[in-house]
GROMACS .gro file of C-alpha atoms in nm:
model
  254
    1MET     CA    1   0.004   0.014   0.020
    2LYS     CA    2   0.105   0.358  -0.082
    3ASN     CA    3   0.160   0.626   0.180
    4ILE     CA    4   0.018   0.915  -0.012
    5GLY     CA    5  -0.239   0.946  -0.313
    6ILE     CA    6  -0.371   1.238  -0.486
    7ALA     CA    7  -0.684   1.255  -0.719
    8LEU     CA    8  -0.719   1.522  -0.971
    9SER     CA    9  -1.022   1.652  -1.111
   10GLY     CA   10  -1.147   1.771  -1.445
   11GLY     CA   11  -1.217   2.138  -1.512
   12GLY     CA   12  -1.126   2.251  -1.846
   13ALA     CA   13  -0.865   2.527  -1.850
   14ARG     CA   14  -0.945   2.542  -1.482
   15GLY     CA   15  -0.724   2.219  -1.434
   16ILE     CA   16  -0.419   2.433  -1.473
   17GLY     CA   17  -0.484   2.504  -1.101
   18HIS     CA   18  -0.388   2.173  -1.051
   19LEU     CA   19  -0.026   2.276  -1.089
   20GLY     CA   20  -0.028   2.547  -0.823
   21MET     CA   21  -0.175   2.323  -0.576
   22LEU     CA   22   0.069   2.043  -0.640
   23LYS     CA   23   0.392   2.294  -0.641
   24ALA     CA   24   0.264   2.389  -0.300
   25LEU     CA   25   0.245   2.043  -0.164
   26ASP     CA   26   0.573   1.965  -0.337
   27GLU     CA   27   0.734   2.255  -0.123
   28VAL     CA   28   0.646   2.082   0.201
   29GLY     CA   29   0.763   1.744   0.103
   30ILE     CA   30   0.422   1.595   0.048
   31LYS     CA   31   0.460   1.406  -0.281
   32PRO     CA   32   0.219   1.147  -0.404
   33GLU     CA   33   0.319   0.774  -0.445
   34ILE     CA   34   0.004   0.687  -0.658
   35LEU     CA   35  -0.208   0.928  -0.877
   36SER     CA   36  -0.550   0.937  -1.073
   37GLY     CA   37  -0.684   1.207  -1.294
   38THR     CA   38  -0.976   1.281  -1.501
   39SER     CA   39  -0.977   1.507  -1.807
   40ALA     CA   40  -0.765   1.828  -1.741
   41GLY     CA   41  -0.644   1.629  -1.438
   42SER     CA   42  -0.534   1.344  -1.633
   43ILE     CA   43  -0.322   1.584  -1.851
   44VAL     CA   44  -0.160   1.725  -1.529
   45GLY     CA   45  -0.097   1.390  -1.391
   46SER     CA   46   0.059   1.202  -1.657
   47LEU     CA   47   0.309   1.504  -1.703
   48TYR     CA   48   0.375   1.511  -1.314
   49SER     CA   49   0.394   1.130  -1.299
   50TYR     CA   50   0.638   1.124  -1.575
   51GLY     CA   51   0.882   1.327  -1.355
   52TYR     CA   52   0.816   1.700  -1.477
   53SER     CA   53   0.780   1.976  -1.205
   54PRO     CA   54   0.466   2.173  -1.190
   55ASP     CA   55   0.665   2.487  -1.309
   56GLU     CA   56   0.797   2.299  -1.610
   57ILE     CA   57   0.430   2.196  -1.696
   58LEU     CA   58   0.297   2.528  -1.675
   59GLY     CA   59   0.583   2.619  -1.943
   60PHE     CA   60   0.458   2.354  -2.166
   61VAL     CA   61   0.111   2.498  -2.134
   62LYS     CA   62   0.195   2.847  -2.203
   63ALA     CA   63   0.429   2.743  -2.517
   64THR     CA   64   0.187   2.495  -2.679
   65SER     CA   65  -0.198   2.424  -2.715
   66VAL     CA   66  -0.170   2.162  -2.467
   67PHE     CA   67  -0.515   2.258  -2.297
   68SER     CA   68  -0.684   2.396  -2.620
   69SER     CA   69  -0.802   2.067  -2.708
   70LEU     CA   70  -1.054   2.089  -2.383
   71ARG     CA   71  -1.192   2.425  -2.536
   72PRO     CA   72  -1.424   2.311  -2.788
   73SER     CA   73  -1.574   2.561  -3.037
   74LEU     CA   74  -1.931   2.609  -2.962
   75SER     CA   75  -2.047   2.692  -3.323
   76PHE     CA   76  -2.210   2.354  -3.371
   77LYS     CA   77  -2.050   2.307  -3.697
   78GLY     CA   78  -2.021   1.912  -3.649
   79LEU     CA   79  -1.803   1.670  -3.434
   80MET     CA   80  -1.429   1.740  -3.404
   81ASN     CA   81  -1.156   1.490  -3.356
   82ILE     CA   82  -0.903   1.532  -3.050
   83ASP     CA   83  -0.604   1.392  -3.198
   84SER     CA   84  -0.393   1.713  -3.153
   85LEU     CA   85  -0.393   1.657  -2.808
   86GLY     CA   86  -0.270   1.305  -2.829
   87GLU     CA   87   0.007   1.446  -3.055
   88ILE     CA   88   0.123   1.713  -2.786
   89ILE     CA   89   0.128   1.454  -2.529
   90ARG     CA   90   0.343   1.209  -2.709
   91LYS     CA   91   0.589   1.506  -2.749
   92TYR     CA   92   0.648   1.536  -2.372
   93ILE     CA   93   0.608   1.149  -2.310
   94PRO     CA   94   0.769   0.997  -2.597
   95GLU     CA   95   0.751   0.663  -2.493
   96ASP     CA   96   0.332   0.706  -2.481
   97ASP     CA   97   0.310   0.419  -2.225
   98PHE     CA   98   0.189   0.377  -1.850
   99SER     CA   99   0.511   0.191  -1.814
  100SER     CA  100   0.718   0.496  -1.871
  101LEU     CA  101   0.555   0.682  -1.565
  102LYS     CA  102   0.764   0.701  -1.230
  103ILE     CA  103   0.449   0.716  -1.035
  104PRO     CA  104   0.153   0.513  -1.091
  105LEU     CA  105  -0.137   0.655  -1.243
  106THR     CA  106  -0.504   0.573  -1.309
  107ILE     CA  107  -0.700   0.789  -1.572
  108THR     CA  108  -1.065   0.768  -1.628
  109ALA     CA  109  -1.292   0.777  -1.913
  110THR     CA  110  -1.675   0.709  -1.965
  111ASP     CA  111  -1.767   0.390  -2.173
  112VAL     CA  112  -2.099   0.467  -2.365
  113VAL     CA  113  -2.160   0.136  -2.455
  114LYS     CA  114  -2.140  -0.023  -2.112
  115GLY     CA  115  -2.244   0.297  -1.933
  116ASN     CA  116  -1.969   0.280  -1.679
  117THR     CA  117  -1.634   0.431  -1.588
  118ALA     CA  118  -1.348   0.295  -1.756
  119TYR     CA  119  -1.015   0.314  -1.534
  120ILE     CA  120  -0.701   0.314  -1.753
  121THR     CA  121  -0.347   0.211  -1.608
  122SER     CA  122  -0.197   0.053  -1.889
  123GLY     CA  123  -0.120   0.132  -2.269
  124SER     CA  124  -0.117   0.447  -2.470
  125VAL     CA  125  -0.111   0.749  -2.225
  126SER     CA  126  -0.231   0.980  -2.481
  127GLU     CA  127  -0.513   0.775  -2.606
  128ALA     CA  128  -0.623   0.745  -2.239
  129ILE     CA  129  -0.595   1.116  -2.200
  130MET     CA  130  -0.770   1.184  -2.504
  131ALA     CA  131  -1.058   0.958  -2.384
  132SER     CA  132  -1.054   1.116  -2.060
  133SER     CA  133  -1.110   1.466  -2.216
  134CYS     CA  134  -1.358   1.402  -2.480
  135ILE     CA  135  -1.661   1.627  -2.433
  136PRO     CA  136  -1.964   1.434  -2.582
  137VAL     CA  137  -2.110   1.595  -2.871
  138PHE     CA  138  -1.836   1.854  -2.948
  139PHE     CA  139  -1.551   1.561  -3.012
  140ASN     CA  140  -1.571   1.230  -3.158
  141PRO     CA  141  -1.579   0.939  -2.919
  142VAL     CA  142  -1.230   0.762  -2.869
  143LYS     CA  143  -1.224   0.376  -2.970
  144ARG     CA  144  -0.989   0.177  -2.754
  145ASP     CA  145  -0.999  -0.179  -2.800
  146GLU     CA  146  -1.383  -0.264  -2.762
  147GLN     CA  147  -1.445   0.036  -2.561
  148VAL     CA  148  -1.599   0.381  -2.703
  149LEU     CA  149  -1.501   0.648  -2.467
  150VAL     CA  150  -1.577   0.989  -2.402
  151ASP     CA  151  -1.517   1.234  -2.115
  152GLY     CA  152  -1.448   1.076  -1.773
  153GLY     CA  153  -1.585   1.356  -1.597
  154ILE     CA  154  -1.936   1.251  -1.680
  155LEU     CA  155  -1.926   0.953  -1.420
  156ASP     CA  156  -1.620   1.036  -1.199
  157ASN     CA  157  -1.459   1.390  -1.212
  158LEU     CA  158  -1.278   1.337  -0.905
  159PRO     CA  159  -1.132   0.973  -0.919
  160ALA     CA  160  -1.065   0.902  -0.562
  161SER     CA  161  -1.290   0.572  -0.495
  162ILE     CA  162  -1.058   0.408  -0.752
  163ILE     CA  163  -0.702   0.474  -0.546
  164ARG     CA  164  -0.866   0.472  -0.218
  165LYS     CA  165  -0.746   0.112  -0.085
  166LYS     CA  166  -0.421   0.169  -0.255
  167CYS     CA  167  -0.304   0.463  -0.006
  168ARG     CA  168  -0.320   0.525   0.350
  169PHE     CA  169  -0.373   0.899   0.300
  170LEU     CA  170  -0.538   1.054   0.003
  171PHE     CA  171  -0.570   1.403  -0.121
  172GLY     CA  172  -0.861   1.542  -0.340
  173LEU     CA  173  -0.767   1.853  -0.546
  174HIS     CA  174  -1.051   1.982  -0.704
  175THR     CA  175  -1.092   2.285  -0.949
  176ASN     CA  176  -1.463   2.294  -1.034
  177PRO     CA  177  -1.620   2.501  -0.729
  178ILE     CA  178  -1.958   2.632  -0.829
  179SER     CA  179  -1.969   3.005  -0.743
  180SER     CA  180  -2.320   3.174  -0.657
  181ASP     CA  181  -2.258   3.508  -0.827
  182PHE     CA  182  -2.290   3.347  -1.193
  183GLU     CA  183  -2.443   3.632  -1.420
  184VAL     CA  184  -2.644   3.488  -1.734
  185LYS     CA  185  -2.475   3.656  -2.024
  186TYR     CA  186  -2.406   3.410  -2.292
  187VAL     CA  187  -2.542   3.067  -2.441
  188LYS     CA  188  -2.155   2.956  -2.402
  189SER     CA  189  -2.149   3.026  -2.042
  190ILE     CA  190  -2.498   2.869  -1.971
  191ILE     CA  191  -2.343   2.583  -2.133
  192GLU     CA  192  -2.058   2.575  -1.932
  193ARG     CA  193  -2.243   2.630  -1.606
  194SER     CA  194  -2.485   2.345  -1.664
  195LEU     CA  195  -2.226   2.111  -1.739
  196LEU     CA  196  -2.022   2.193  -1.437
  197MET     CA  197  -2.323   2.145  -1.208
  198ALA     CA  198  -2.383   1.785  -1.376
  199ILE     CA  199  -2.043   1.701  -1.324
  200ASN     CA  200  -2.045   1.816  -0.950
  201GLY     CA  201  -2.324   1.561  -0.886
  202ASN     CA  202  -2.101   1.286  -0.896
  203THR     CA  203  -1.804   1.477  -0.724
  204ILE     CA  204  -1.973   1.522  -0.403
  205LYS     CA  205  -1.983   1.113  -0.355
  206SER     CA  206  -1.620   1.132  -0.450
  207LYS     CA  207  -1.509   1.374  -0.182
  208GLU     CA  208  -1.616   1.138   0.079
  209PHE     CA  209  -1.332   0.874  -0.020
  210CYS     CA  210  -1.062   1.154   0.045
  211ASP     CA  211  -0.905   1.268   0.360
  212VAL     CA  212  -0.833   1.579   0.278
  213ILE     CA  213  -1.031   1.814  -0.005
  214ILE     CA  214  -0.837   2.105  -0.133
  215GLU     CA  215  -1.061   2.343  -0.332
  216PRO     CA  216  -0.955   2.684  -0.424
  217PRO     CA  217  -1.311   2.864  -0.390
  218SER     CA  218  -1.129   3.146  -0.613
  219MET     CA  219  -1.109   2.908  -0.899
  220GLY     CA  220  -1.488   2.974  -0.945
  221LYS     CA  221  -1.449   3.290  -1.108
  222PHE     CA  222  -1.234   3.146  -1.402
  223SER     CA  223  -1.415   3.013  -1.697
  224GLY     CA  224  -1.331   2.646  -1.784
  225PHE     CA  225  -1.255   2.755  -2.151
  226ASP     CA  226  -1.007   3.057  -2.055
  227LEU     CA  227  -0.658   2.958  -2.150
  228LYS     CA  228  -0.543   3.322  -2.125
  229LYS     CA  229  -0.529   3.359  -1.757
  230ALA     CA  230  -0.304   3.028  -1.673
  231ASP     CA  231  -0.076   3.227  -1.462
  232GLU     CA  232  -0.301   3.367  -1.256
  233MET     CA  233  -0.518   3.050  -1.213
  234VAL     CA  234  -0.192   2.892  -1.078
  235GLU     CA  235  -0.148   3.151  -0.866
  236VAL     CA  236  -0.449   3.165  -0.696
  237ALA     CA  237  -0.453   2.793  -0.637
  238TYR     CA  238  -0.080   2.807  -0.491
  239HIS     CA  239  -0.175   3.059  -0.272
  240TYR     CA  240  -0.478   2.938  -0.143
  241THR     CA  241  -0.318   2.606  -0.073
  242LYS     CA  242   0.003   2.737   0.094
  243LYS     CA  243  -0.237   2.883   0.330
  244PHE     CA  244  -0.461   2.579   0.347
  245ILE     CA  245  -0.135   2.347   0.444
  246GLU     CA  246  -0.030   2.605   0.722
  247LYS     CA  247  -0.367   2.598   0.901
  248ASN     CA  248  -0.454   2.240   0.837
  249ARG     CA  249  -0.130   2.023   0.815
  250LYS     CA  250  -0.104   1.937   1.195
  251ASN     CA  251  -0.433   1.765   1.184
  252TRP     CA  252  -0.299   1.521   0.880
  253LYS     CA  253  -0.191   1.184   1.008
  254ILE     CA  254   0.074   1.146   0.712
   0.00000   0.00000   0.00000
């Protein structure tokens, strides 16, 4: 059994906030021995598991369109494919296999044929990430063996249960708080808000498997489609997590 585990939520561009939380945990010596991730969390989790630091990953995000594949067009011009995301992942994880990861990682996707969650721990990392990030309707499903896979957030946006029994202490890092000051402006914002509320339904149960939940409330002010505020999102998540650790660490039996 591993000592510390971390589950990383989905969240579109908001998932960039995971980098700030992981950086804050790293700085106080809290390092995971097992990870799980959905959608944006699977991207961050895979790169972190491979050995890149949060700062290095942020550099990749800013230098490439690594998160742009999670920002679908809302013009309804038809289904798009998510292959560009796979190409970017293979650039940074050239072996493209779970066996190359230094920290064991589980990536979630939703099997639309069987109607359940697929937990992926082997094979192609890029394929697993594309499946986990594949927002239904906007992107073509990802076919893996006999499975037809779409976004893991539909059924398990905070994949804590799958690694709960494999670690002694489990952190849940959640980047999808729902703010109470939502202002109705555009169809795009209403669609995003609706998706967040639907996904948060399964997150409530997932949080019960965690010993600690870190959820920066200010992340709620960012759009899940906004990639231009990467630095700000990381800063917000980092400073919140630093204060959270200082206040609560004495109660953690790590």
